[in-house]
Coordinates of C-alpha atoms in Angstrom, one line a residue:
M1 CA 51.0 -2.7 -7.2
K2 CA 50.8 -5.6 -4.8
I3 CA 50.9 -3.2 -1.8
F4 CA 48.1 -1.2 -3.3
L5 CA 46.0 -4.2 -3.9
R6 CA 46.6 -5.4 -0.3
L7 CA 45.7 -2.0 1.1
A8 CA 42.5 -2.0 -1.0
F9 CA 41.6 -5.5 0.2
V10 CA 42.2 -4.5 3.8
A11 CA 40.1 -1.4 3.4
A12 CA 37.3 -3.3 1.8
V13 CA 37.3 -5.9 4.6
A14 CA 37.3 -3.2 7.2
N15 CA 34.4 -1.4 5.5
L16 CA 32.5 -4.7 5.2
A17 CA 33.1 -5.5 8.9
G18 CA 32.0 -2.0 9.9
C19 CA 28.9 -2.2 7.8
V20 CA 27.9 -5.5 9.3
A21 CA 28.6 -4.3 12.9
M22 CA 27.1 -0.8 12.8
N23 CA 23.4 -0.1 12.7
A24 CA 21.9 3.3 11.8
I25 CA 19.4 5.9 12.9
H26 CA 17.2 6.3 9.9
Y27 CA 15.1 9.2 11.0
T28 CA 14.8 11.6 14.0
V29 CA 11.4 12.9 15.0
E30 CA 11.1 16.6 15.8
L31 CA 7.7 17.3 17.4
S32 CA 5.5 20.1 16.4
E33 CA 2.4 21.5 18.2
P34 CA -0.1 18.6 18.7
L35 CA -3.6 19.0 17.3
S36 CA -6.6 19.0 19.5
E37 CA -8.8 15.9 19.6
E38 CA -11.4 17.8 17.6
D39 CA -9.0 19.0 14.9
C40 CA -7.4 15.5 14.7
A41 CA -10.8 13.9 14.2
T42 CA -11.8 16.4 11.5
P43 CA -12.3 14.4 8.2
A44 CA -10.2 15.2 5.2
P45 CA -12.0 17.4 2.6
T46 CA -14.2 15.4 0.3
E47 CA -16.8 16.0 -2.4
T48 CA -19.2 13.6 -0.6
P49 CA -18.7 13.7 3.2
E50 CA -21.4 11.1 3.7
Q51 CA -19.4 8.3 2.2
I52 CA -15.9 6.8 2.4
V53 CA -14.4 4.9 -0.5
G54 CA -11.2 3.1 0.6
L55 CA -8.7 1.4 -1.6
A56 CA -6.3 -1.1 0.1
L57 CA -3.1 -2.3 -1.7
S58 CA -1.5 -5.4 -0.2
G59 CA 2.1 -6.3 -0.1
G60 CA 4.1 -8.4 -2.5
G61 CA 7.1 -6.6 -3.9
S62 CA 7.1 -5.6 -7.5
R63 CA 4.3 -8.1 -8.1
A64 CA 2.2 -6.0 -5.9
S65 CA 3.2 -2.6 -7.3
V66 CA 2.6 -3.7 -11.0
F67 CA -0.7 -5.4 -10.3
S68 CA -1.9 -2.5 -8.1
A69 CA -1.2 0.1 -10.7
A70 CA -3.0 -1.9 -13.3
V71 CA -6.0 -2.4 -11.0
M72 CA -6.2 1.3 -10.3
E73 CA -6.2 2.0 -14.1
A74 CA -9.0 -0.5 -14.6
L75 CA -10.9 1.1 -11.7
W76 CA -10.5 4.5 -13.4
E77 CA -12.0 3.0 -16.6
H78 CA -15.0 1.8 -14.5
G79 CA -15.4 5.3 -13.0
Y80 CA -14.4 4.7 -9.4
T81 CA -10.8 5.8 -8.9
D82 CA -11.5 9.5 -8.3
H83 CA -14.1 8.6 -5.7
V84 CA -11.4 7.1 -3.5
T85 CA -11.1 9.0 -0.2
H86 CA -8.5 6.8 1.6
L87 CA -5.6 5.0 0.1
S88 CA -4.0 2.4 2.4
S89 CA -1.0 0.3 1.5
V90 CA 1.6 -2.2 2.7
S91 CA 5.1 -3.0 1.5
G92 CA 5.1 -3.4 -2.3
G93 CA 1.7 -1.9 -2.5
S94 CA 3.1 1.2 -0.9
F95 CA 5.3 1.8 -4.1
A96 CA 2.0 2.1 -6.1
A97 CA 0.2 4.1 -3.4
S98 CA 3.0 6.6 -3.0
Y99 CA 3.4 7.1 -6.7
Y100 CA -0.3 7.8 -7.0
A101 CA -0.3 10.2 -4.1
A102 CA 2.8 12.1 -5.2
N103 CA 2.0 12.3 -8.9
L104 CA -1.7 12.5 -9.0
P105 CA -2.7 14.8 -11.9
E106 CA -5.5 17.3 -11.8
C107 CA -7.3 15.7 -14.7
G108 CA -10.7 16.3 -13.1
A109 CA -10.1 20.1 -13.4
L110 CA -9.9 19.9 -17.2
H111 CA -13.0 21.0 -19.2
S112 CA -13.9 18.2 -21.5
T113 CA -14.2 14.4 -21.0
E114 CA -11.8 13.9 -23.9
E115 CA -9.1 16.0 -22.2
Q116 CA -9.7 14.3 -18.9
D117 CA -9.4 10.8 -20.4
A118 CA -6.2 11.8 -22.3
C119 CA -4.7 13.2 -19.1
W120 CA -5.5 10.0 -17.1
R121 CA -4.2 7.7 -19.9
E122 CA -0.9 9.5 -19.9
F123 CA -0.7 9.3 -16.1
F124 CA -1.4 5.6 -15.9
S125 CA 1.0 4.8 -18.7
E126 CA 3.8 6.5 -16.8
F127 CA 2.6 5.0 -13.5
K128 CA 2.7 1.4 -14.8
L129 CA 6.1 1.9 -16.4
A130 CA 7.5 3.2 -13.1
M131 CA 6.3 0.2 -11.2
R132 CA 8.3 -2.0 -13.6
S133 CA 11.6 -0.4 -12.5
H134 CA 14.4 -2.7 -11.5
F135 CA 14.5 -1.4 -7.9
F136 CA 16.8 -4.1 -6.7
R137 CA 19.6 -3.3 -9.2
S138 CA 19.5 0.4 -8.2
M139 CA 19.5 -0.6 -4.5
V140 CA 22.6 -2.8 -5.0
S141 CA 24.4 -0.1 -7.0
R142 CA 23.8 2.5 -4.3
Q143 CA 24.7 0.0 -1.6
T144 CA 28.0 -0.7 -3.2
S145 CA 28.9 2.8 -4.2
G146 CA 27.9 4.1 -0.8
F147 CA 30.1 1.5 1.1
R148 CA 27.0 -0.1 2.8
L149 CA 28.0 -3.6 1.8
A150 CA 26.3 -6.5 3.7
S151 CA 24.3 -4.1 5.9
N152 CA 20.5 -4.7 5.7
T153 CA 19.9 -1.7 8.0
R154 CA 21.7 0.5 5.5
M155 CA 20.0 -1.2 2.6
A156 CA 17.0 1.0 3.8
F157 CA 19.0 4.1 2.7
S158 CA 19.6 2.5 -0.7
L159 CA 15.9 1.7 -1.2
Q160 CA 14.8 5.2 -0.1
E161 CA 17.3 6.9 -2.5
T162 CA 16.1 4.6 -5.3
L163 CA 12.4 5.6 -4.7
D164 CA 13.3 9.2 -4.7
A165 CA 15.3 8.9 -7.9
R166 CA 12.6 6.9 -9.7
F167 CA 9.4 8.7 -8.9
L168 CA 9.1 10.4 -5.5
G169 CA 11.7 13.2 -6.0
G170 CA 12.3 13.8 -2.3
M171 CA 8.6 14.8 -1.7
T172 CA 7.8 15.1 2.0
F173 CA 4.5 14.8 3.9
G174 CA 4.6 18.6 4.2
D175 CA 5.0 18.9 0.4
L176 CA 2.1 16.5 -0.1
A177 CA -0.2 18.4 2.3
A178 CA 0.5 21.7 0.6
R179 CA -0.1 20.2 -2.9
N180 CA -3.3 18.5 -1.8
A181 CA -4.6 21.8 -0.3
R182 CA -4.0 23.5 -3.7
M183 CA -5.8 20.7 -5.5
V184 CA -8.8 20.9 -3.2
D185 CA -9.0 24.6 -3.9
D186 CA -9.3 23.6 -7.6
G187 CA -12.1 21.2 -6.9
V188 CA -10.0 18.0 -6.9
Y189 CA -10.0 15.8 -3.8
P190 CA -6.9 13.7 -3.3
P191 CA -7.2 10.6 -1.1
V192 CA -5.8 10.4 2.4
L193 CA -2.6 8.4 2.3
L194 CA -2.1 5.6 4.9
I195 CA 1.2 3.8 4.7
N196 CA 1.4 0.9 7.1
A197 CA 4.4 -0.5 9.0
T198 CA 4.8 -2.7 12.1
S199 CA 6.4 -1.9 15.4
Y200 CA 8.9 -4.5 16.6
D201 CA 8.6 -3.0 20.1
S202 CA 4.8 -3.2 20.6
G203 CA 3.6 -5.4 17.7
R204 CA 1.2 -2.6 16.8
R205 CA 0.3 -1.3 13.4
V206 CA 2.1 2.0 12.7
V207 CA 0.4 4.4 10.2
L208 CA 2.4 7.0 8.4
S209 CA -0.2 9.5 7.0
N210 CA -0.9 13.1 6.1
R211 CA -3.8 12.8 8.6
C212 CA -3.5 12.0 12.3
L213 CA -5.0 9.2 14.2
S214 CA -5.9 10.2 17.7
D215 CA -4.7 8.0 20.6
D216 CA -8.1 8.4 22.1
P217 CA -10.8 7.6 19.5
P218 CA -14.3 9.1 19.8
A219 CA -16.3 7.7 22.7
M220 CA -18.4 4.7 21.8
A221 CA -21.8 5.7 20.6
S222 CA -24.7 4.0 22.3
D223 CA -25.8 2.2 19.1
I224 CA -22.3 1.0 18.1
G225 CA -21.2 -2.3 19.6
A226 CA -17.7 -3.2 20.8
S227 CA -15.0 -2.8 18.2
P228 CA -11.3 -3.1 17.7
L229 CA -11.0 0.6 18.6
D230 CA -11.7 -0.4 22.2
D231 CA -8.4 -2.3 22.4
P232 CA -5.2 -0.1 22.0
A233 CA -3.3 -3.0 20.7
L234 CA -5.6 -3.2 17.7
R235 CA -5.5 0.6 16.9
G236 CA -2.9 2.1 14.6
H237 CA -0.6 4.8 15.9
G238 CA 1.5 7.4 14.2
I239 CA 5.0 8.7 14.6
A240 CA 4.5 10.6 17.8
P241 CA 4.6 9.8 21.6
P242 CA 1.4 8.8 23.4
N243 CA -1.4 11.4 23.6
C244 CA 0.3 13.6 21.0
N245 CA -2.0 14.0 18.1
Q246 CA 0.1 14.6 15.0
P247 CA 0.2 13.4 11.4
A248 CA 3.5 12.2 9.9
P249 CA 6.2 14.9 10.5
Q250 CA 6.2 17.6 7.8
D251 CA 9.8 16.9 6.9
M252 CA 9.4 13.2 6.6
P253 CA 10.1 12.0 3.0
L254 CA 7.4 9.8 1.5
S255 CA 10.3 7.6 0.4
F256 CA 11.2 6.9 4.0
A257 CA 7.6 5.9 4.8
V258 CA 7.5 3.5 1.9
T259 CA 10.8 2.1 2.8
T260 CA 9.6 1.5 6.3
S261 CA 6.4 -0.2 5.0
A262 CA 8.5 -2.5 2.8
A263 CA 11.4 -3.2 5.2
F264 CA 11.2 -7.0 5.1
P265 CA 13.3 -8.4 8.0
G266 CA 16.7 -9.7 6.9
I267 CA 16.6 -7.9 3.6
V268 CA 15.9 -4.3 4.2
G269 CA 15.9 -2.8 7.7
P270 CA 14.7 -2.9 10.4
I271 CA 14.2 0.8 10.5
T272 CA 15.3 2.7 13.7
I273 CA 13.9 6.1 14.5
E274 CA 14.6 8.4 17.4
V275 CA 11.4 9.7 19.0
P276 CA 10.8 12.0 22.1
A277 CA 9.3 9.9 24.9
T278 CA 6.6 12.5 25.7
C279 CA 4.6 15.0 23.9
D280 CA 6.5 17.7 25.8
G281 CA 9.7 16.5 24.1
E282 CA 11.2 15.0 27.3
G283 CA 13.2 11.8 27.2
L284 CA 14.2 9.7 24.2
E285 CA 13.1 6.4 22.8
Y286 CA 14.2 4.3 19.8
W287 CA 11.5 2.7 17.8
H288 CA 12.2 -0.2 15.5
L289 CA 9.9 -0.6 12.6
A290 CA 9.5 -3.1 9.8
D291 CA 7.2 -4.4 7.0
G292 CA 3.5 -3.7 7.6
G293 CA 2.7 -7.2 6.4
M294 CA 3.9 -8.6 9.7
V295 CA 0.6 -7.4 11.3
D296 CA -1.7 -7.0 8.3
N297 CA -0.5 -7.6 4.8
S298 CA -3.7 -6.3 3.2
G299 CA -3.8 -2.7 4.2
L300 CA -7.4 -3.1 5.1
D301 CA -7.1 -2.6 8.9
S302 CA -6.3 1.1 8.6
I303 CA -9.2 1.8 6.3
Q304 CA -11.6 -0.1 8.5
E305 CA -10.3 1.8 11.5
V306 CA -11.1 5.1 9.7
V307 CA -14.6 3.8 9.0
L308 CA -15.1 2.9 12.7
R309 CA -13.8 6.3 13.8
E310 CA -16.2 8.1 11.5
L311 CA -19.1 6.0 12.8
R312 CA -18.3 7.2 16.3
A313 CA -18.1 10.8 15.4
E314 CA -20.6 13.3 16.8
P315 CA -22.5 14.3 14.8
R316 CA -22.3 11.2 12.6
V317 CA -22.2 12.1 9.0
L318 CA -21.1 8.8 7.5
E319 CA -23.9 6.9 5.8
R320 CA -22.0 4.4 3.6
A321 CA -18.6 3.0 3.0
L322 CA -17.1 1.1 0.1
I323 CA -13.8 -0.7 0.5
F324 CA -11.9 -2.0 -2.4
S325 CA -9.0 -4.3 -1.6
V326 CA -6.2 -5.4 -4.1
S327 CA -4.9 -8.8 -3.0
N328 CA -1.5 -9.4 -4.4
T329 CA -0.6 -12.3 -2.2
L330 CA -1.5 -16.0 -2.3
T331 CA -3.9 -17.6 0.2
E332 CA -2.8 -20.4 2.4
D333 CA -4.3 -23.0 0.1
E334 CA -2.4 -21.5 -2.9
S335 CA 1.0 -21.5 -1.2
D336 CA 3.5 -24.1 -2.0
L337 CA 5.5 -23.8 1.2
R338 CA 4.5 -27.3 2.3
Q339 CA 6.3 -28.6 -0.8
I340 CA 9.6 -26.8 0.0
R341 CA 12.0 -29.0 2.0
N342 CA 14.6 -26.3 2.9
F343 CA 12.7 -23.0 3.5
W344 CA 14.8 -19.8 3.2
P345 CA 12.7 -16.7 3.7
S346 CA 14.6 -14.5 1.2
Q347 CA 13.6 -16.9 -1.6
H348 CA 9.9 -16.9 -0.7
V349 CA 9.4 -13.6 1.0
G350 CA 5.7 -13.2 0.0
Q351 CA 4.7 -16.6 1.2
G352 CA 6.6 -16.2 4.5
I353 CA 3.9 -13.6 5.5
L354 CA 1.0 -16.0 5.1
A355 CA 0.8 -16.9 8.8
Y356 CA 0.0 -13.2 9.5
T357 CA -2.4 -12.9 6.6
G358 CA -4.5 -15.8 7.9
R359 CA -4.8 -14.2 11.3
S360 CA -5.8 -10.8 10.0
D361 CA -8.3 -12.3 7.5
G362 CA -9.9 -14.5 10.2
Y363 CA -10.2 -11.5 12.5
R364 CA -11.9 -9.3 9.9
R365 CA -14.4 -12.0 8.9
L366 CA -15.3 -12.6 12.6
F367 CA -15.8 -8.9 13.4
W368 CA -17.1 -7.3 10.2
T369 CA -19.7 -9.9 9.3
R370 CA -21.4 -9.3 12.6
F371 CA -20.8 -5.6 12.7
K372 CA -22.1 -5.0 9.1
D373 CA -25.4 -6.7 10.0
E374 CA -25.8 -4.5 13.0
L375 CA -25.1 -1.3 11.0
A376 CA -27.5 -2.3 8.3
T377 CA -30.4 -2.1 10.8
D378 CA -29.4 1.6 11.2
G379 CA -29.4 2.2 7.5
I380 CA -25.6 2.3 7.3
V381 CA -24.1 0.4 4.3
I382 CA -20.6 -1.1 4.5
E383 CA -19.6 -2.9 1.2
S384 CA -16.3 -4.7 0.5
I385 CA -15.0 -5.8 -2.9
D386 CA -11.8 -7.8 -3.4
F387 CA -9.7 -7.9 -6.5
A388 CA -7.6 -11.0 -5.9
I389 CA -4.6 -11.7 -8.2
M390 CA -5.4 -15.4 -8.3
S391 CA -9.0 -14.9 -9.4
A392 CA -7.7 -14.0 -12.9
D393 CA -8.9 -16.3 -15.7
L394 CA -6.7 -15.8 -18.7
D395 CA -6.6 -17.9 -21.9
R396 CA -3.8 -16.2 -23.7
W397 CA -0.2 -15.3 -22.9
P398 CA 1.2 -11.8 -23.5
A399 CA 3.4 -11.6 -26.6
S400 CA 6.4 -10.9 -24.4
C401 CA 6.2 -14.4 -22.8
P402 CA 7.9 -17.4 -24.5
Q403 CA 4.8 -19.5 -24.1
A404 CA 2.8 -17.2 -26.4
A405 CA 4.1 -18.8 -29.6
R406 CA 2.8 -22.2 -28.7
S407 CA -0.3 -21.4 -26.7
A408 CA -2.5 -21.2 -29.8
E409 CA -1.9 -24.9 -30.4
Q410 CA -2.7 -25.9 -26.8
D411 CA -6.0 -26.8 -25.2
P412 CA -7.5 -23.6 -23.8
E413 CA -8.1 -25.2 -20.3
A414 CA -4.4 -26.2 -20.3
V415 CA -3.4 -22.7 -21.1
R416 CA -5.5 -21.3 -18.3
A417 CA -4.0 -23.7 -15.8
E418 CA -0.5 -22.9 -17.0
I419 CA -1.1 -19.2 -16.7
A420 CA -2.6 -19.5 -13.2
E421 CA 0.4 -21.4 -12.1
A422 CA 2.7 -18.8 -13.6
I423 CA 0.8 -15.9 -11.8
A424 CA 1.2 -17.9 -8.5
S425 CA 4.9 -18.2 -9.2
V426 CA 5.7 -14.6 -9.8
P427 CA 8.4 -14.0 -7.2
T428 CA 8.2 -11.3 -4.4
H429 CA 11.3 -9.3 -5.4
Y430 CA 12.1 -5.6 -6.0
Y431 CA 12.1 -6.3 -9.7
I432 CA 9.9 -8.1 -12.3
S433 CA 10.4 -9.5 -15.8
E434 CA 8.7 -8.0 -18.8
C435 CA 6.7 -11.2 -19.3
N436 CA 5.5 -11.3 -15.7
A437 CA 4.6 -7.6 -15.7
D438 CA 2.6 -7.9 -18.9
L439 CA 0.9 -11.0 -17.5
L440 CA -0.1 -9.2 -14.3
E441 CA -1.5 -6.2 -16.2
L442 CA -3.7 -8.5 -18.2
A443 CA -4.7 -10.3 -15.0
A444 CA -5.6 -7.0 -13.3
R445 CA -7.9 -5.9 -16.1
D446 CA -9.6 -9.4 -16.2
V447 CA -10.1 -9.4 -12.4
V448 CA -11.6 -5.9 -12.3
D449 CA -13.8 -6.4 -15.4
S450 CA -15.2 -9.7 -14.1
T451 CA -15.7 -8.4 -10.6
L452 CA -17.4 -5.1 -11.6
D453 CA -19.9 -6.8 -13.8
P454 CA -23.2 -5.0 -14.6
A455 CA -25.1 -6.6 -11.7
T456 CA -22.4 -5.5 -9.2
V457 CA -22.2 -2.0 -10.6
E458 CA -26.0 -1.7 -10.4
R459 CA -26.0 -2.8 -6.8
L460 CA -23.3 -0.3 -5.9
T461 CA -25.2 2.4 -7.7
E462 CA -28.3 1.6 -5.7
M463 CA -26.2 2.0 -2.5
G464 CA -25.2 5.4 -3.6
F465 CA -21.8 4.7 -5.1
V466 CA -22.4 6.0 -8.6
P467 CA -19.4 5.6 -11.0
R468 CA -18.2 8.5 -13.0
R469 CA -18.5 7.7 -16.7
T470 CA -15.4 7.8 -18.8
R471 CA -15.1 7.5 -22.5
V472 CA -13.8 4.0 -22.0
A473 CA -16.8 3.1 -19.9
N474 CA -19.2 4.6 -22.3

């Protein structure tokens, strides 16, 4: 027995050493025929080609996935969800975006409003439940049983397998494209999926999508001023060599794209892929990718790039764009990093991204404020609405939280302050407690309801963004 235990110990140590020392190729790109510039620039099918409605889901682990799913349900209740043409996401927000894209029901094809509402209710119930999954426990189990101990590069395989087992079922971008085409034939228009990651090699935003982003955007129109599209470093690029217009490879699993988007350094990944160096398939390169939040933790950059490309298109069809953003992270002012004496990123993952969030927010304010004013003179409307997790104003705890029993006896303002602090303290992990999940779902509904007040809805309607009425809204 002692010999057996010694052998088992030696084998475990050897396996551990191997896992620590060895990296992994996570995906190998096989090129297909590139699209022409014209075909690559062709917009996705939409019911209203003159408008873009984008929805950006920020990063933030399970906090982001739960809050995003609840915001999307509230947006449906207000009549906006099925207007969305582009769905962009980062990290934990990509859990929610991929679930929505992969499992989107054809509720709109049903005959009565009652049937449609029941269909959407069932969908969102399952959606929110899936976002509460204990992803980390499943990852650790797969990591252990698969002899991947102590390897953060191999943890990516464990996360990918977890996502497939929970709700993606091995769906590839090819499967998604085929399903979306069938839905369009039935009069249902799914959004373009834009899953964002970051390239360690170039520092650029990498966009994994069922649509392609041309390396050479349309030439600048005479009435459009300078924009981020003029600088290659600010443009997103897909999984293809330069000058090779391709969407995400047809055999690429959605779970791989989400894992890449959520590959926070030191915990999961980085992701290594093998890519031909040229569009002709000559040579070989290794790309190293990680969490999209390293460049832009909001998911907004990719939607704004789509808007800019459409504004340059000839002939120009776009007349208006509405961009919803779901902000699951804290601002610099809300962060408590300055109060932490010994900072360890794995304990404060979401807050560790704040430096990059400040950069991207500042850049967008500088550019879009000026650019929107210029476009308005041409009759083009660009509107942005933010659903920020910290703007929730709740005066009661969910029943699942221990504070609920005593909150009735407290001063309402004290309860509000306590809840705000609790929301700010929800950790950025691949799991979430029942109390925190219930709290975030209440927060999401409060944020959407207060933001989309009657005056805002009237203003959006006057711009041309008319909500579809649901039984809930009625």
